[in-house]
mmCIF file of C-alpha atoms and ligand atoms in Angstrom:
data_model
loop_
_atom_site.group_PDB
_atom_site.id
_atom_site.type_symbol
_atom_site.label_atom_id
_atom_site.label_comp_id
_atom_site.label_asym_id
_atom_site.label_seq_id
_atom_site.Cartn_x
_atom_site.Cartn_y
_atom_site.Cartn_z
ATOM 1 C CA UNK A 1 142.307 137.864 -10.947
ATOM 2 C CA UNK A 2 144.046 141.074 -11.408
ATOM 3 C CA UNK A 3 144.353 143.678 -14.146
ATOM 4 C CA UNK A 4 147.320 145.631 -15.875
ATOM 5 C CA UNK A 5 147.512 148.187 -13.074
ATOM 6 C CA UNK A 6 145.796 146.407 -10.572
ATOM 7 C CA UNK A 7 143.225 149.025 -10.802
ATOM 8 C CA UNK A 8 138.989 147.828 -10.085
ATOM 9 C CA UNK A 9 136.814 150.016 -12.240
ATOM 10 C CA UNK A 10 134.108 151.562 -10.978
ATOM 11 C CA UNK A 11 130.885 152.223 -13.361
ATOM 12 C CA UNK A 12 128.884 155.762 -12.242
ATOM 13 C CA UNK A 13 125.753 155.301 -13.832
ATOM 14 C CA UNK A 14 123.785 158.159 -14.019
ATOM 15 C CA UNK A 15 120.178 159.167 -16.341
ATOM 16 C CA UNK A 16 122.053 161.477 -18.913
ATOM 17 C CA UNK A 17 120.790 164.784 -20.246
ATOM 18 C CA UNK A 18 121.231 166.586 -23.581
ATOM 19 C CA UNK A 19 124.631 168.164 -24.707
ATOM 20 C CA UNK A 20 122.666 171.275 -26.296
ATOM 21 C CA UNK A 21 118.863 172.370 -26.699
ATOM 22 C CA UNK A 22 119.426 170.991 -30.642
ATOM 23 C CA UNK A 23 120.279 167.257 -28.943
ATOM 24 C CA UNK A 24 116.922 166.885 -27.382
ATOM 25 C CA UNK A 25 115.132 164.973 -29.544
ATOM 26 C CA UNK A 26 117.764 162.829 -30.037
ATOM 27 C CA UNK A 27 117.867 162.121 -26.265
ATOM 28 C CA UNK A 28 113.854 162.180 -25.749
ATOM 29 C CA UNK A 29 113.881 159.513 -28.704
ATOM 30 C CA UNK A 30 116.212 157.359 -27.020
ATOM 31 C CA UNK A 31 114.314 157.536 -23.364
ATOM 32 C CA UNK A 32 111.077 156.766 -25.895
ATOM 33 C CA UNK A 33 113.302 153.629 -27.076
ATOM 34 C CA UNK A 34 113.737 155.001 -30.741
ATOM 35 C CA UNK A 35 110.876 155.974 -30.973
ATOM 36 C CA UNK A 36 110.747 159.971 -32.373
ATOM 37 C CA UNK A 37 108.651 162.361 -30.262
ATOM 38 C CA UNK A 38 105.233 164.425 -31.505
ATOM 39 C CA UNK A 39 106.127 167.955 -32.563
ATOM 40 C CA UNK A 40 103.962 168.728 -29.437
ATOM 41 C CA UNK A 41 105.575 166.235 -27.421
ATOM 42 C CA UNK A 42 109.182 167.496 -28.415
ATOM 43 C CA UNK A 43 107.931 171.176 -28.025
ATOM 44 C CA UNK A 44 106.596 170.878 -24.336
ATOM 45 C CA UNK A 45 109.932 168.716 -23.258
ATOM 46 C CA UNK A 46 112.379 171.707 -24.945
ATOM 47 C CA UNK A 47 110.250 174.403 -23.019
ATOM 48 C CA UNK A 48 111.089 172.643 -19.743
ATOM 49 C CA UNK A 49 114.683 172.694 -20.577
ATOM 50 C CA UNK A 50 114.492 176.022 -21.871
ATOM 51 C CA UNK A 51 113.218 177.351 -18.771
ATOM 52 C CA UNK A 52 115.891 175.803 -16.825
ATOM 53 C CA UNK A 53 119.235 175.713 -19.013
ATOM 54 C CA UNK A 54 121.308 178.792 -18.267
ATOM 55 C CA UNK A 55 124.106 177.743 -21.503
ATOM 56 C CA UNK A 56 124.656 174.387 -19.756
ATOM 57 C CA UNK A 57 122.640 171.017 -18.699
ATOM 58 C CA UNK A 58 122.525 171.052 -14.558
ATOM 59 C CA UNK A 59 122.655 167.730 -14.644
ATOM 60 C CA UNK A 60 125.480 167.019 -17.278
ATOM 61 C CA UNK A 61 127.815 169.172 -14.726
ATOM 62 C CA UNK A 62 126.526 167.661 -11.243
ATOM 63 C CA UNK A 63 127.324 163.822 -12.477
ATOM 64 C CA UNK A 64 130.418 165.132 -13.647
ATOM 65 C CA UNK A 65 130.809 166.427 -10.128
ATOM 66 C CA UNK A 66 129.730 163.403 -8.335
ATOM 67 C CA UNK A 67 131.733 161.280 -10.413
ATOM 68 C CA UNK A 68 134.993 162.886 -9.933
ATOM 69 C CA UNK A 69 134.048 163.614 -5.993
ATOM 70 C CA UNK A 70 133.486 159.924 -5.902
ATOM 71 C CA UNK A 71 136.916 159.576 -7.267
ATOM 72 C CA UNK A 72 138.632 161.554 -4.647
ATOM 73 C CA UNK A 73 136.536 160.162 -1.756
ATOM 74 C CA UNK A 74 137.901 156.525 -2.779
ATOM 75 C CA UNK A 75 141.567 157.753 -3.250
ATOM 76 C CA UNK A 76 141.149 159.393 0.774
ATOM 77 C CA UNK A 77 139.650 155.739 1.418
ATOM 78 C CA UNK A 78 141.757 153.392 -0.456
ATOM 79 C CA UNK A 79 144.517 155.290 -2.528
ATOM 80 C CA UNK A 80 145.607 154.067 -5.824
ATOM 81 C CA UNK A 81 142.867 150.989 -5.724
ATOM 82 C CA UNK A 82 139.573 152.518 -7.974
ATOM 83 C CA UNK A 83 139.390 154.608 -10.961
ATOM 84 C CA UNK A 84 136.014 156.307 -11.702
ATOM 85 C CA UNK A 85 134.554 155.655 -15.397
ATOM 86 C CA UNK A 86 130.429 157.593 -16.320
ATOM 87 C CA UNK A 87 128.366 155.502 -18.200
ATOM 88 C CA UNK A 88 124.780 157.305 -18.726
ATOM 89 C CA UNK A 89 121.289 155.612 -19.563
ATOM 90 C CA UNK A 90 120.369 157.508 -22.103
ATOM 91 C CA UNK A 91 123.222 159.887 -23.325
ATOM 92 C CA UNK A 92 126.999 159.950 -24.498
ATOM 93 C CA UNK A 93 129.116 158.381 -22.803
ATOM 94 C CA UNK A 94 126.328 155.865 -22.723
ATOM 95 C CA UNK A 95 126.698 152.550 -20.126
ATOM 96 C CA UNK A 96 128.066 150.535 -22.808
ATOM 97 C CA UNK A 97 130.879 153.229 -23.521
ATOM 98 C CA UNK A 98 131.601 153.617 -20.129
ATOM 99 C CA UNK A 99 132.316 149.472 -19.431
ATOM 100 C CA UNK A 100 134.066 149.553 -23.668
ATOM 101 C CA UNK A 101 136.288 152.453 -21.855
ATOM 102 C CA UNK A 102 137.282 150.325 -18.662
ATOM 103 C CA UNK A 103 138.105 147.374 -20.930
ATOM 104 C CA UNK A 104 140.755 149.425 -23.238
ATOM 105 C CA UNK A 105 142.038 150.468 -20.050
ATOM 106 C CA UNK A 106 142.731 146.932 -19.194
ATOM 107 C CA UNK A 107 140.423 146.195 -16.471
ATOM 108 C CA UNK A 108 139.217 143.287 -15.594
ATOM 109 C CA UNK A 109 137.263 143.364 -12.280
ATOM 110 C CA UNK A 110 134.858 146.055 -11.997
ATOM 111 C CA UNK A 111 131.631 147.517 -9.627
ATOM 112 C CA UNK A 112 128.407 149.649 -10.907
ATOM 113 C CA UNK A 113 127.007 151.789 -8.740
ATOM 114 C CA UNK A 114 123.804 154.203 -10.174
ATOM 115 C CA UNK A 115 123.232 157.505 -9.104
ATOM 116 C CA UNK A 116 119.593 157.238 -7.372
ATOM 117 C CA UNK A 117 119.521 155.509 -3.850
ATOM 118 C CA UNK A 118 116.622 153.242 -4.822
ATOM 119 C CA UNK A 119 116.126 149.906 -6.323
ATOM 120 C CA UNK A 120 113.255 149.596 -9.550
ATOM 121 C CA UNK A 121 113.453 146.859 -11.895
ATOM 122 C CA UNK A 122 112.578 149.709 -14.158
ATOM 123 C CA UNK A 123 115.368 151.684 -12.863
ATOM 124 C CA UNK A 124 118.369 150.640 -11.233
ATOM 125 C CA UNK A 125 117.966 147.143 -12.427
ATOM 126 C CA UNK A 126 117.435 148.490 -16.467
ATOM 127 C CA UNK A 127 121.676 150.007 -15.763
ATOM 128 C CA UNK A 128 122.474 146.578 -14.406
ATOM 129 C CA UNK A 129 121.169 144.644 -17.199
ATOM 130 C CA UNK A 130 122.828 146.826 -19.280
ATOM 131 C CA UNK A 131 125.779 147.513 -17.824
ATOM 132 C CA UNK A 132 126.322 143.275 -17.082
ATOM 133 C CA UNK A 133 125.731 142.445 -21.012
ATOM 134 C CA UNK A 134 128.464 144.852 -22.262
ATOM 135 C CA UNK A 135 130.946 143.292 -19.185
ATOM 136 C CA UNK A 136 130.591 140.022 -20.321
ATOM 137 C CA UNK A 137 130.667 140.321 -24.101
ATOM 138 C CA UNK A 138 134.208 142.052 -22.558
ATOM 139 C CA UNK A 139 135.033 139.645 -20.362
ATOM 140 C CA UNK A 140 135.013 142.188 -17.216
ATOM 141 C CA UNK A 141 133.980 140.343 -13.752
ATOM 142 C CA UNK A 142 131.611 142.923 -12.273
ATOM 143 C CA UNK A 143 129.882 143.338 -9.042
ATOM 144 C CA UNK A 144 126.931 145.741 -8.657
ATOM 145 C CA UNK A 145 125.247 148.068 -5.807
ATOM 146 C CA UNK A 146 122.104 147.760 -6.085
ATOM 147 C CA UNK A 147 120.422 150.249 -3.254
ATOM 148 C CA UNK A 148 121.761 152.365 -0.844
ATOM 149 C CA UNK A 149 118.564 153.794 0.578
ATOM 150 C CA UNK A 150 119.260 153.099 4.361
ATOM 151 C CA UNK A 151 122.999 153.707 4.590
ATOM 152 C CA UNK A 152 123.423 155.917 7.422
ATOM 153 C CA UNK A 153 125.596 158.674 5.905
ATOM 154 C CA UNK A 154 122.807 159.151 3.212
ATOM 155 C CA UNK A 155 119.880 159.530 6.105
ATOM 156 C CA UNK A 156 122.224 161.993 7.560
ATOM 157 C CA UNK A 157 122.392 164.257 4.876
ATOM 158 C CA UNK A 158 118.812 164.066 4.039
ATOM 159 C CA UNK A 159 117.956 164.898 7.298
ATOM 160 C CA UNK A 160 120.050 167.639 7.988
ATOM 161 C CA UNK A 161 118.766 169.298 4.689
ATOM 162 C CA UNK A 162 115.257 168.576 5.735
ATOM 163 C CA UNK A 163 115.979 169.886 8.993
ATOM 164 C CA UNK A 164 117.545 173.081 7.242
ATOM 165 C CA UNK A 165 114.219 173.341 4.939
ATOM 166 C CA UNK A 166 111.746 173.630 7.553
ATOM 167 C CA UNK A 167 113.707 176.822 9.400
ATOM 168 C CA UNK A 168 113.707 178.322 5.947
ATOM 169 C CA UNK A 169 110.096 177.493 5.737
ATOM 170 C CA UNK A 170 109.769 178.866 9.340
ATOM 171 C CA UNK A 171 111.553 182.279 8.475
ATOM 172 C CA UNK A 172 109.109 182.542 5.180
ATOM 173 C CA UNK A 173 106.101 181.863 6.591
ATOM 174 C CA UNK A 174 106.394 183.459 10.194
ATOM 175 C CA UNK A 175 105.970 179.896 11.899
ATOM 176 C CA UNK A 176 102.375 180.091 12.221
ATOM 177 C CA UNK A 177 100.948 177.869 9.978
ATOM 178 C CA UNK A 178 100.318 173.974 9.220
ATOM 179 C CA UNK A 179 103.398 172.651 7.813
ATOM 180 C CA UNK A 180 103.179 169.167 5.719
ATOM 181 C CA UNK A 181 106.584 167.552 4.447
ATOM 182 C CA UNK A 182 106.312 166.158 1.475
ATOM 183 C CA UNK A 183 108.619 163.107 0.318
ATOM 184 C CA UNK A 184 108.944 162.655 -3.266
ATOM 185 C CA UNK A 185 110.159 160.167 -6.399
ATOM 186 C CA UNK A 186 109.924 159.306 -9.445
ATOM 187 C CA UNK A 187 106.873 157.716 -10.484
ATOM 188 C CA UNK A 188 106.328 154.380 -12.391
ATOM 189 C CA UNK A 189 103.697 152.568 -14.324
ATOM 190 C CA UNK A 190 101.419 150.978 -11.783
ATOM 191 C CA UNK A 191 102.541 147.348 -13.135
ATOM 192 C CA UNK A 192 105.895 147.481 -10.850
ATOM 193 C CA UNK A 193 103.410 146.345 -7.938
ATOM 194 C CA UNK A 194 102.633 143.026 -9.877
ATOM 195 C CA UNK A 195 106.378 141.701 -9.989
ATOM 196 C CA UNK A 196 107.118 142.627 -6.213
ATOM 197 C CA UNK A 197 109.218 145.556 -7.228
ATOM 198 C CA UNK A 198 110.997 146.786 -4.025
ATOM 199 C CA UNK A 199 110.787 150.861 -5.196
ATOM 200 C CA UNK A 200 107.949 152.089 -3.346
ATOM 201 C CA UNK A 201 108.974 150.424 -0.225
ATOM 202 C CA UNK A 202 112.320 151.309 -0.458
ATOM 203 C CA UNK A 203 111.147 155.234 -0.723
ATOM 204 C CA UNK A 204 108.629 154.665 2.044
ATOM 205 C CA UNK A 205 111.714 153.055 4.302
ATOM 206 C CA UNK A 206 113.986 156.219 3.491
ATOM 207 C CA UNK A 207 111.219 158.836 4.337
ATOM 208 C CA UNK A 208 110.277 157.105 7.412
ATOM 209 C CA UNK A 209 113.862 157.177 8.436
ATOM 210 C CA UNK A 210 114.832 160.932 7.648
ATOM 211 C CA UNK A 211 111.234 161.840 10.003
ATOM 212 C CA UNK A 212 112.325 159.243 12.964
ATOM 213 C CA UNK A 213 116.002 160.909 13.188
ATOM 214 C CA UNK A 214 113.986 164.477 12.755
ATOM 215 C CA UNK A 215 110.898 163.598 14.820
ATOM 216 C CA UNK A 216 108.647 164.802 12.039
ATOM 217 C CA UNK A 217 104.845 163.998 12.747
ATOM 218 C CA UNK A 218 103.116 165.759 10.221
ATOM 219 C CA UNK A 219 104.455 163.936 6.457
ATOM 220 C CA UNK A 220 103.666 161.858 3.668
ATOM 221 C CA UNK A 221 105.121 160.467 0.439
ATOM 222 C CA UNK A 222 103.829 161.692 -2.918
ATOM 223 C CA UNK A 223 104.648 160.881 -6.515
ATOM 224 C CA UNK A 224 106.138 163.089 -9.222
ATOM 225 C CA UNK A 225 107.068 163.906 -13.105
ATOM 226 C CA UNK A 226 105.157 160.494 -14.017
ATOM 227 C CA UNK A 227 105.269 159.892 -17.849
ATOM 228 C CA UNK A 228 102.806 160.648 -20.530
ATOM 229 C CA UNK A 229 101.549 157.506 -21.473
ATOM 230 C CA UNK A 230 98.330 155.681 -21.715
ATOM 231 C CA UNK A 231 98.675 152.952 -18.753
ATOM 232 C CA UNK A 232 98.207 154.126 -14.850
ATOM 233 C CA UNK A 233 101.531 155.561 -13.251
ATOM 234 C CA UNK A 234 101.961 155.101 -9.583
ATOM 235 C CA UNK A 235 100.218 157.975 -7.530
ATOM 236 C CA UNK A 236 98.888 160.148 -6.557
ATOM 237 C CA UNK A 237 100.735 162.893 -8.524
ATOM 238 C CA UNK A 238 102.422 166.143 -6.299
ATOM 239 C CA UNK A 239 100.121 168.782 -7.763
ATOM 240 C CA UNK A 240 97.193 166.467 -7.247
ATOM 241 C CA UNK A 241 98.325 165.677 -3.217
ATOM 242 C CA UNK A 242 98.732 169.912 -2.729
ATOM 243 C CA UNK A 243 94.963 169.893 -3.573
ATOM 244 C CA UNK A 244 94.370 167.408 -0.875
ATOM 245 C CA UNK A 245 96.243 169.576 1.635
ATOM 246 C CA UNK A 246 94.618 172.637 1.045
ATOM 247 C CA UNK A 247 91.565 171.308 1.887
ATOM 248 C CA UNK A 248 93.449 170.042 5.259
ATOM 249 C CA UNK A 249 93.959 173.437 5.392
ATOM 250 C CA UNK A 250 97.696 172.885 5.329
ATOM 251 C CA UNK A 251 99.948 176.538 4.587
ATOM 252 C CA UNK A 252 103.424 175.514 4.158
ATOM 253 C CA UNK A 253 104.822 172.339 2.402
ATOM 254 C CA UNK A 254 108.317 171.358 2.381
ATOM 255 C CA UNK A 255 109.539 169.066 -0.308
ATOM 256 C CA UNK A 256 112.032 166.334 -0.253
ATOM 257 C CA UNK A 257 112.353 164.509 -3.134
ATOM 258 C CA UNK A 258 114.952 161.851 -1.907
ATOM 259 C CA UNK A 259 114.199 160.037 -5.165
ATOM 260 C CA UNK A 260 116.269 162.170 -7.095
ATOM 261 C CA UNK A 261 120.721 163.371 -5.760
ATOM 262 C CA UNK A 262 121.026 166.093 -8.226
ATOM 263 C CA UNK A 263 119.455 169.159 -9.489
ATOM 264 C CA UNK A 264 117.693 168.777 -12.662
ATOM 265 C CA UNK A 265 115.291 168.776 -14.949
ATOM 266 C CA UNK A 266 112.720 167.040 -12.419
ATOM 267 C CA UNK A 267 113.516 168.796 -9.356
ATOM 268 C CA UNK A 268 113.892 172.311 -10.932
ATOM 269 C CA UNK A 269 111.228 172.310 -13.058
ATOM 270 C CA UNK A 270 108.362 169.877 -11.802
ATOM 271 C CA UNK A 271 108.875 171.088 -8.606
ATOM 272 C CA UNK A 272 110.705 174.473 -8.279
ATOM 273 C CA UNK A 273 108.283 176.011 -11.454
ATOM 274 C CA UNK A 274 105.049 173.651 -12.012
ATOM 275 C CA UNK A 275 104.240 172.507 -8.228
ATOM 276 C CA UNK A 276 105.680 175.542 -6.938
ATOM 277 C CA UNK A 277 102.945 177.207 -8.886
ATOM 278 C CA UNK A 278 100.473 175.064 -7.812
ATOM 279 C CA UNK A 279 100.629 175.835 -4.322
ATOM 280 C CA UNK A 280 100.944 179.431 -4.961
ATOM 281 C CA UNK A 281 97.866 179.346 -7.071
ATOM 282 C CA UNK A 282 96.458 177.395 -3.892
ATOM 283 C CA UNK A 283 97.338 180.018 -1.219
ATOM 284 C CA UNK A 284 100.117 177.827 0.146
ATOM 285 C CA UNK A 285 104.000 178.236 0.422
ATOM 286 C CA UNK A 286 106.077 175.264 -0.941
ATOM 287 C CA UNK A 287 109.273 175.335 -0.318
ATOM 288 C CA UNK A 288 112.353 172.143 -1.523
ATOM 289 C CA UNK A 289 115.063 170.729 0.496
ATOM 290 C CA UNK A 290 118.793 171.382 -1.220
ATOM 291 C CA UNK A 291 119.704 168.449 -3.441
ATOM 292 C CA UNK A 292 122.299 166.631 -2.488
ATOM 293 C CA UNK A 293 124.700 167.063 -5.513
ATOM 294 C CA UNK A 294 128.774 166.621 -4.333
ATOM 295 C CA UNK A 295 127.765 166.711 -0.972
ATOM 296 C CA UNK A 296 130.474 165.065 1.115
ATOM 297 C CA UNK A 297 127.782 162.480 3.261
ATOM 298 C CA UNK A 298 126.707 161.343 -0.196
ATOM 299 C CA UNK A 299 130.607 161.208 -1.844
ATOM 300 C CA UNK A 300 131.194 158.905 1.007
ATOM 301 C CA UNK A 301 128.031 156.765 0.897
ATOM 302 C CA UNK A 302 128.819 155.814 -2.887
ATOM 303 C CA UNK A 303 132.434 155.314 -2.212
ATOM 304 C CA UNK A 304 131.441 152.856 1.344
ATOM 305 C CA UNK A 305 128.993 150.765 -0.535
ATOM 306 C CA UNK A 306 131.566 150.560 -3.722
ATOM 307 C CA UNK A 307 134.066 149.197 -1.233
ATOM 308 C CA UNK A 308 130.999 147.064 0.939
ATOM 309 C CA UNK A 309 130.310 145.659 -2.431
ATOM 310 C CA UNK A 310 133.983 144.476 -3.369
ATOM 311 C CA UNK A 311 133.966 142.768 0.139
ATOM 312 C CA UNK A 312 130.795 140.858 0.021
ATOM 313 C CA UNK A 313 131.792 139.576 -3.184
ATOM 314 C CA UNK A 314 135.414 138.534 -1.871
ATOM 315 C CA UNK A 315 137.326 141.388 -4.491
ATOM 316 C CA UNK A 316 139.004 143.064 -1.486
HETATM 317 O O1 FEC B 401 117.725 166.871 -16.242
HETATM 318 C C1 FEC B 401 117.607 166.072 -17.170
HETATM 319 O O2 FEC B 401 117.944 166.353 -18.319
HETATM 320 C C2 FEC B 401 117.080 164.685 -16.978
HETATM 321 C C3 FEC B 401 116.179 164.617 -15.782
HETATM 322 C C4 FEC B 401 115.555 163.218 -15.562
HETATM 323 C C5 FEC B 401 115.852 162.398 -14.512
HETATM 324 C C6 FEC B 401 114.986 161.256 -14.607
HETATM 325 C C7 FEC B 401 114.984 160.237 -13.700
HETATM 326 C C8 FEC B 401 114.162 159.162 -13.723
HETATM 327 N N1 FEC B 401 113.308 158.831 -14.742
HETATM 328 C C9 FEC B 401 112.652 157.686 -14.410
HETATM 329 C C10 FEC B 401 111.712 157.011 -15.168
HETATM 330 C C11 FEC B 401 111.198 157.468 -16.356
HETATM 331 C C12 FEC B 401 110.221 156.751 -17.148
HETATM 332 C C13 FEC B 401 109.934 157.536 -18.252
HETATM 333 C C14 FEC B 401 110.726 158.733 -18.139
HETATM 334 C C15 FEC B 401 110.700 159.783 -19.049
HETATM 335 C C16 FEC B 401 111.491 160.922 -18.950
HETATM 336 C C17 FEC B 401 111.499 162.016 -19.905
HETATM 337 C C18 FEC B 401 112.419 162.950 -19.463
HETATM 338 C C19 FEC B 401 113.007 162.432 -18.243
HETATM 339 N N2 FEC B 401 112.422 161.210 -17.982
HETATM 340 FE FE1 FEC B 401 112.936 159.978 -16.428
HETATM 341 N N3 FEC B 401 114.190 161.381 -15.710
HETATM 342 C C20 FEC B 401 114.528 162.586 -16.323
HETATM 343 C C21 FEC B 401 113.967 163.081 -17.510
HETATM 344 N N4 FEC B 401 111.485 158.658 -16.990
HETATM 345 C C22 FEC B 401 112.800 164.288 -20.102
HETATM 346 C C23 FEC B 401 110.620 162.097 -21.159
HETATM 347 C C24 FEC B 401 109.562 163.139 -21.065
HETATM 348 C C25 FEC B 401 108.689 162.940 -19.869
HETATM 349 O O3 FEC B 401 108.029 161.877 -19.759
HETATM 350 O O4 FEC B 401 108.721 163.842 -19.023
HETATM 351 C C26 FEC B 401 108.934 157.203 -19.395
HETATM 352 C C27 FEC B 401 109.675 156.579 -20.539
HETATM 353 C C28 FEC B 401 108.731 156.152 -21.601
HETATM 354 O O5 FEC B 401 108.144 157.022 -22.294
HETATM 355 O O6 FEC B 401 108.565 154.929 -21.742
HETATM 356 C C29 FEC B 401 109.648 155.365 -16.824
HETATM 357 C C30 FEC B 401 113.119 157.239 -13.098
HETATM 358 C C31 FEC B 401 114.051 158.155 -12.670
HETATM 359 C C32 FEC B 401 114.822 158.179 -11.306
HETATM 360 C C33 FEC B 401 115.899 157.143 -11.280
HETATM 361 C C34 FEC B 401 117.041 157.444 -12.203
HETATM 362 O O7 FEC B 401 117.673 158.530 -12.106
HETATM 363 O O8 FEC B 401 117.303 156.577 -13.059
HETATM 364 C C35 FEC B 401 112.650 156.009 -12.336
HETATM 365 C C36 FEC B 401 116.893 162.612 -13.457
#
């Protein structure tokens, strides 16, 4: 089966993030599944922004970023063979419009990859479902990565930059004092554990990984930015676990939260403002690994399991 230009698409699927500070109710109504925010609830979410947003969305321009470093990795890999399209979860272009734009462009065999290494039925597996619907209402054959939590170019990274954070945290602190790293994700309602949901030890296999190649000792994994709703969220929570380590009379804490590839709203504010905070108001130094944004390691991990995934299926 072959297209016009003998072209495969390839779906970037990434969260999404307002256009301006007056779209964010629109977008915290869609992530709420139409339903509208409190006044309170739409207050605290456009003081987070607002304390982040320098005249543009980080996010908005690091998936534009990835998604057109993705496109030149592939053409280094395999020129003239993929062509890039975004499709976001819960902003314009949304998933929908990004498989509606592949099919005016005539093609007809596609893969979907999502920008966050691990696999939740509540995350990854929510852009598949979409993402597979729209394909087949338009008649697009489409493959799907659905992790990419091991691959070895991503460990690499990860490890260099955790590497990288604990000098930084040496030259801050002087050296001297107990140093915890701290892995991080994502959290999600407790109820993931009853269906078998591979997430948590996805993140666990990552983390264990990155301190192996590092020959870290002294870590552990802790939750972050869980939602505001009623039923239990997977924990415990970051600020809670830096009030466990003071008492261990830890000093310094380096973050990594490898469940996140980009700057954003979770990473610069729940961590770099709220738990940074925290662990000031604690006595302790916290300190966060760079994200991995267009990072070359990463560029090529998306592009190799794009290209792993057209094989396995028998596309290439
Ligand atoms: O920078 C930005 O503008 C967007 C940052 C952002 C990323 C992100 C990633 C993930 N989320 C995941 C799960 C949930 C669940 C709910 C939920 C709610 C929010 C809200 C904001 C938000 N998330 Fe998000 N998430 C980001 C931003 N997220 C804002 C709404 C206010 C709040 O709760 O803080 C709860 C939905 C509900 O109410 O039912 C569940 C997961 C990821 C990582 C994987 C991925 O990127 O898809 C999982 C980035």
């Amino acid at each position: 089966m072959s297209d016009r230009n003998g072209k495969i698409g390839v779906l970037v699927m990434s969260y999404g993030t307002p256009e301006s500070m007056q779209d964010v109710e629109a977008y915290y109504t869609h992530i709420r599944r139409g339903n509208p925010p409190t006044s309170e609830q739409l207050a605290e979410l456009t003081d987070r922004y607002d304390a982040i947003v320098g005249g543009v969305f980080p996010l908005r321009e690091n998936t534009n970023g990835q998604v057109a470093g993705l496109q030149d990795k592939l053409e280094q890999i395999a020129p003239g063979q993929y062509t890039c399209y975004q499709g976001l979860k819960h902003a314009k272009p949304y998933i929908e419009d990004g498989v509606d734009a592949m099919a005016q462009d005539g093609i007809s065999r596609a893969v979907g990859i999502v920008l966050a290494p691990h696999y939740s039925t509540m995350s990854v597996g929510s852009y598949i479902k979409r993402a597979k619907e729209k394909a087949s209402e338009l008649g697009i054959e489409m493959s799907f990565v659905e992790s990419y939590h091991l691959h070895p170019k991503l460990l690499k990274a990860l490890t260099e930059r955790v590497q990288d954070g604990l000098k930084k945290l040496v030259e801050v602190t002087g050296g001297e004092q107990k140093v915890k790293v701290l892995f991080s994700a994502h959290s999600l309602p407790e109820r993931i554990r009853e269906i078998g949901d591979p997430y948590e030890k996805q993140l666990m296999e990552t983390s264990a990984a990155i301190t192996d190649a590092a020959g870290i000792t002294e870590w552990q994994f802790t939750w972050q930015s869980a939602g505001r709703t009623k039923e239990p969220w997977l924990g415990p929570d970051i600020l809670e676990t830096l009030a466990t380590l003071q008492q261990e009379d830890v000093k310094a804490v380096l973050v990594a939260p490898v469940g996140f590839v980009s700057d954003h709203l979770e990473v610069l504010y729940d961590l770099d403002i709220e738990a940074k905070a925290e662990a000031e108001k604690l006595g302790m130094t916290l300190e966060r690994i760079a994200m991995l944004n267009k990072d070359p390691l990463y560029m090529e991990t998306l592009a190799e399991s794009i290209i792993d995934a057209m094989i396995v299926t028998g596309e290439e």
